Amino acid sequence: MAGLVSRRVRRRRLRVAAGIVAAVTTAHDPTPALPVFADVDTGVDDAMALVYLLASTDADVVGIASTGGNVDVDQVCRNNLGLLQLCGATDIPVSRGADQPLSAAMRTAEDTHGPAGLGYAELPRHDREPTSYDSAEAWVRAAHAHPGELIGLVTGPLTNLALALRAEPTLPSLLRRLVIMGGSFDYRGNTTPVAEWNISVDPEAAAEVFTAWGRAADAKQIAVQDVPIVCGLNLTENIALTPAILHRLGIAAGSSTMAMSVLDARGTHSVADNPLIRVLEDAMRFYFEFHFDQGEGFLAHLHDPLAAAVALDPALIGTRPTTVDVELTGTLTRGMTIADWSRRWGRAPNAQVGVQVDPPAFFERFISRVGPFARGLAHS
Ligand code: RIB
Ligand code: CA
């Protein structure tokens, strides 16, 4: 236990150090850190989201659930544990989720995120294991440990959140906030013409989650403004990380760094001397190459980091309340998220759908937090 306490104290000192650096440039914010539980399918942008949370002095990550998605659940566990080792946050418990979706066959996306889920990046070795309890249990334990205060963030398929709801049906009223990166509203899909990846991997789980929050709102167990904030592709594809912006991050971290170019040889390794910047650059290069091959340019949509930033500060985006449901049986539309904007279903709103964001404001906040945090790691 003593070791855990000293590690937690060290992590807090790291964050405070980063906070002090950040406070020099921004007004110090005395609000206490918010307890955050992150359910991720780490992947490149999930890793960026976790780093953002670890770099944020207003966030206290109390647990991480690993969900299969971008890569299989065991690889997600390894990525989460390795990333925490790199960031000096080895006191944060990581749990292992279900082996597969509720009923669909497991699918993964190594073409998008790389064979191990983090592009060309290599994480430090570690000797940590996931918790003895699974991710659904981890959700429930975290919610009971922080009743009414816990902020839930899901940036992968909703399999383990759905399993947690089955185990603890009062979860909607136990959480202070839930932010989901998933779906696509009046906008294209990225997995089928109409379905977004996180929803597409486990549509049944997503449907159970939206139904549960809808029932809680209907029964007045939660207020409408406390239904999940949903960051779909219509919102997150506005957050396009470019080599120039990534270069700014390296500079903010005080790292040696070179702006990437689509003309670089594929797989060119980062020259960053900062250990975290090196991992992020090697991960992002693979993601840039994937987006380029998709015809979207040498850039990367930061879906999950935006959701993480919204989890800490919902005012970063504009939202509209509506009722959301998920198509489960459509031959061409399975996994599609439908928003009942015109209230034809007559059901209570179960989501605040993100509809507006200011990309420069997001990147300013991301760099002002992650830059000093990475700098602090170099000297720890
Ligand atoms: O559709 C984008 C989402 O799917 C992101 O969370 C990405 O990490 C993948 O999980
Ligand atoms: Ca993800």
Short mmCIF file of N, CA and C in Angstrom, two decimals, residues 11 24 40 47-48 50 56 64 81 109 116 191 224 226 228 251 259 273 284 297 304 308 322 330 335 347 361 367:
data_model
loop_
_atom_site.label_atom_id
_atom_site.label_comp_id
_atom_site.label_asym_id
_atom_site.label_seq_id
_atom_site.Cartn_x
_atom_site.Cartn_y
_atom_site.Cartn_z
N ARG A 11 2.49 11.02 -8.85
CA ARG A 11 1.72 11.39 -10.04
C ARG A 11 1.08 12.76 -9.82
N VAL A 24 1.23 29.25 -15.22
CA VAL A 24 1.97 30.47 -15.59
C VAL A 24 1.31 31.10 -16.81
N VAL A 40 -12.08 2.48 -22.87
CA VAL A 40 -11.35 2.78 -24.11
C VAL A 40 -11.02 1.52 -24.89
N ALA A 47 -5.38 6.69 -26.94
CA ALA A 47 -4.15 6.99 -26.20
C ALA A 47 -3.99 8.49 -26.02
N MET A 48 -4.28 9.24 -27.06
CA MET A 48 -4.20 10.71 -26.95
C MET A 48 -5.23 11.22 -25.93
N LEU A 50 -6.37 9.53 -23.28
CA LEU A 50 -5.88 9.18 -21.93
C LEU A 50 -4.77 10.14 -21.51
N SER A 56 -4.37 16.62 -17.25
CA SER A 56 -5.33 17.62 -16.78
C SER A 56 -5.40 17.63 -15.25
N ILE A 64 -9.55 2.61 -15.52
CA ILE A 64 -9.62 2.48 -16.98
C ILE A 64 -10.15 1.09 -17.32
N LEU A 81 -1.84 -0.33 -19.98
CA LEU A 81 -0.85 -0.48 -18.91
C LEU A 81 0.49 0.13 -19.32
N ALA A 109 -9.61 -3.31 -35.87
CA ALA A 109 -9.26 -2.34 -36.94
C ALA A 109 -7.76 -2.09 -36.98
N ALA A 116 -0.56 -3.39 -33.32
CA ALA A 116 -0.69 -3.43 -31.85
C ALA A 116 -1.56 -2.28 -31.35
N THR A 191 -17.52 3.31 -40.92
CA THR A 191 -17.35 1.85 -40.95
C THR A 191 -18.27 1.25 -42.01
N VAL A 224 -32.98 15.90 -17.67
CA VAL A 224 -32.69 15.82 -19.11
C VAL A 224 -31.27 16.33 -19.39
N ASP A 226 -28.80 15.82 -17.81
CA ASP A 226 -27.79 14.85 -17.37
C ASP A 226 -27.77 13.59 -18.22
N PRO A 228 -26.55 11.37 -21.51
CA PRO A 228 -25.19 11.32 -22.09
C PRO A 228 -24.95 12.40 -23.14
N ILE A 251 7.03 21.15 -29.62
CA ILE A 251 7.72 22.36 -29.17
C ILE A 251 7.25 22.75 -27.76
N ALA A 259 8.50 18.48 -38.08
CA ALA A 259 7.15 18.40 -38.65
C ALA A 259 7.13 17.27 -39.68
N ASP A 273 13.18 13.68 -28.54
CA ASP A 273 13.95 13.15 -27.40
C ASP A 273 13.05 13.06 -26.16
N MET A 284 0.87 8.66 -34.18
CA MET A 284 0.09 9.52 -35.07
C MET A 284 0.53 9.38 -36.51
N GLY A 297 -6.55 13.22 -46.60
CA GLY A 297 -5.42 14.13 -46.34
C GLY A 297 -4.49 13.54 -45.31
N ASP A 304 -11.46 10.78 -29.97
CA ASP A 304 -11.48 10.48 -28.52
C ASP A 304 -10.93 11.62 -27.66
N ALA A 308 -12.78 13.36 -24.50
CA ALA A 308 -12.16 13.48 -23.17
C ALA A 308 -12.20 14.93 -22.69
N THR A 322 -31.98 15.28 -27.77
CA THR A 322 -32.85 14.52 -28.66
C THR A 322 -32.93 13.09 -28.17
N GLY A 330 -31.29 -3.47 -39.84
CA GLY A 330 -31.24 -2.99 -41.23
C GLY A 330 -30.15 -3.68 -42.02
N GLY A 335 -26.31 -0.57 -37.14
CA GLY A 335 -25.30 0.22 -36.44
C GLY A 335 -25.47 1.72 -36.62
N ARG A 347 -40.65 9.90 -27.29
CA ARG A 347 -39.89 9.39 -26.13
C ARG A 347 -39.03 10.52 -25.58
N ALA A 361 -9.85 26.28 -30.46
CA ALA A 361 -9.96 26.34 -29.00
C ALA A 361 -9.61 24.99 -28.38
N ILE A 367 -2.85 21.35 -26.29
CA ILE A 367 -1.41 21.61 -26.27
C ILE A 367 -0.99 22.25 -24.95
#
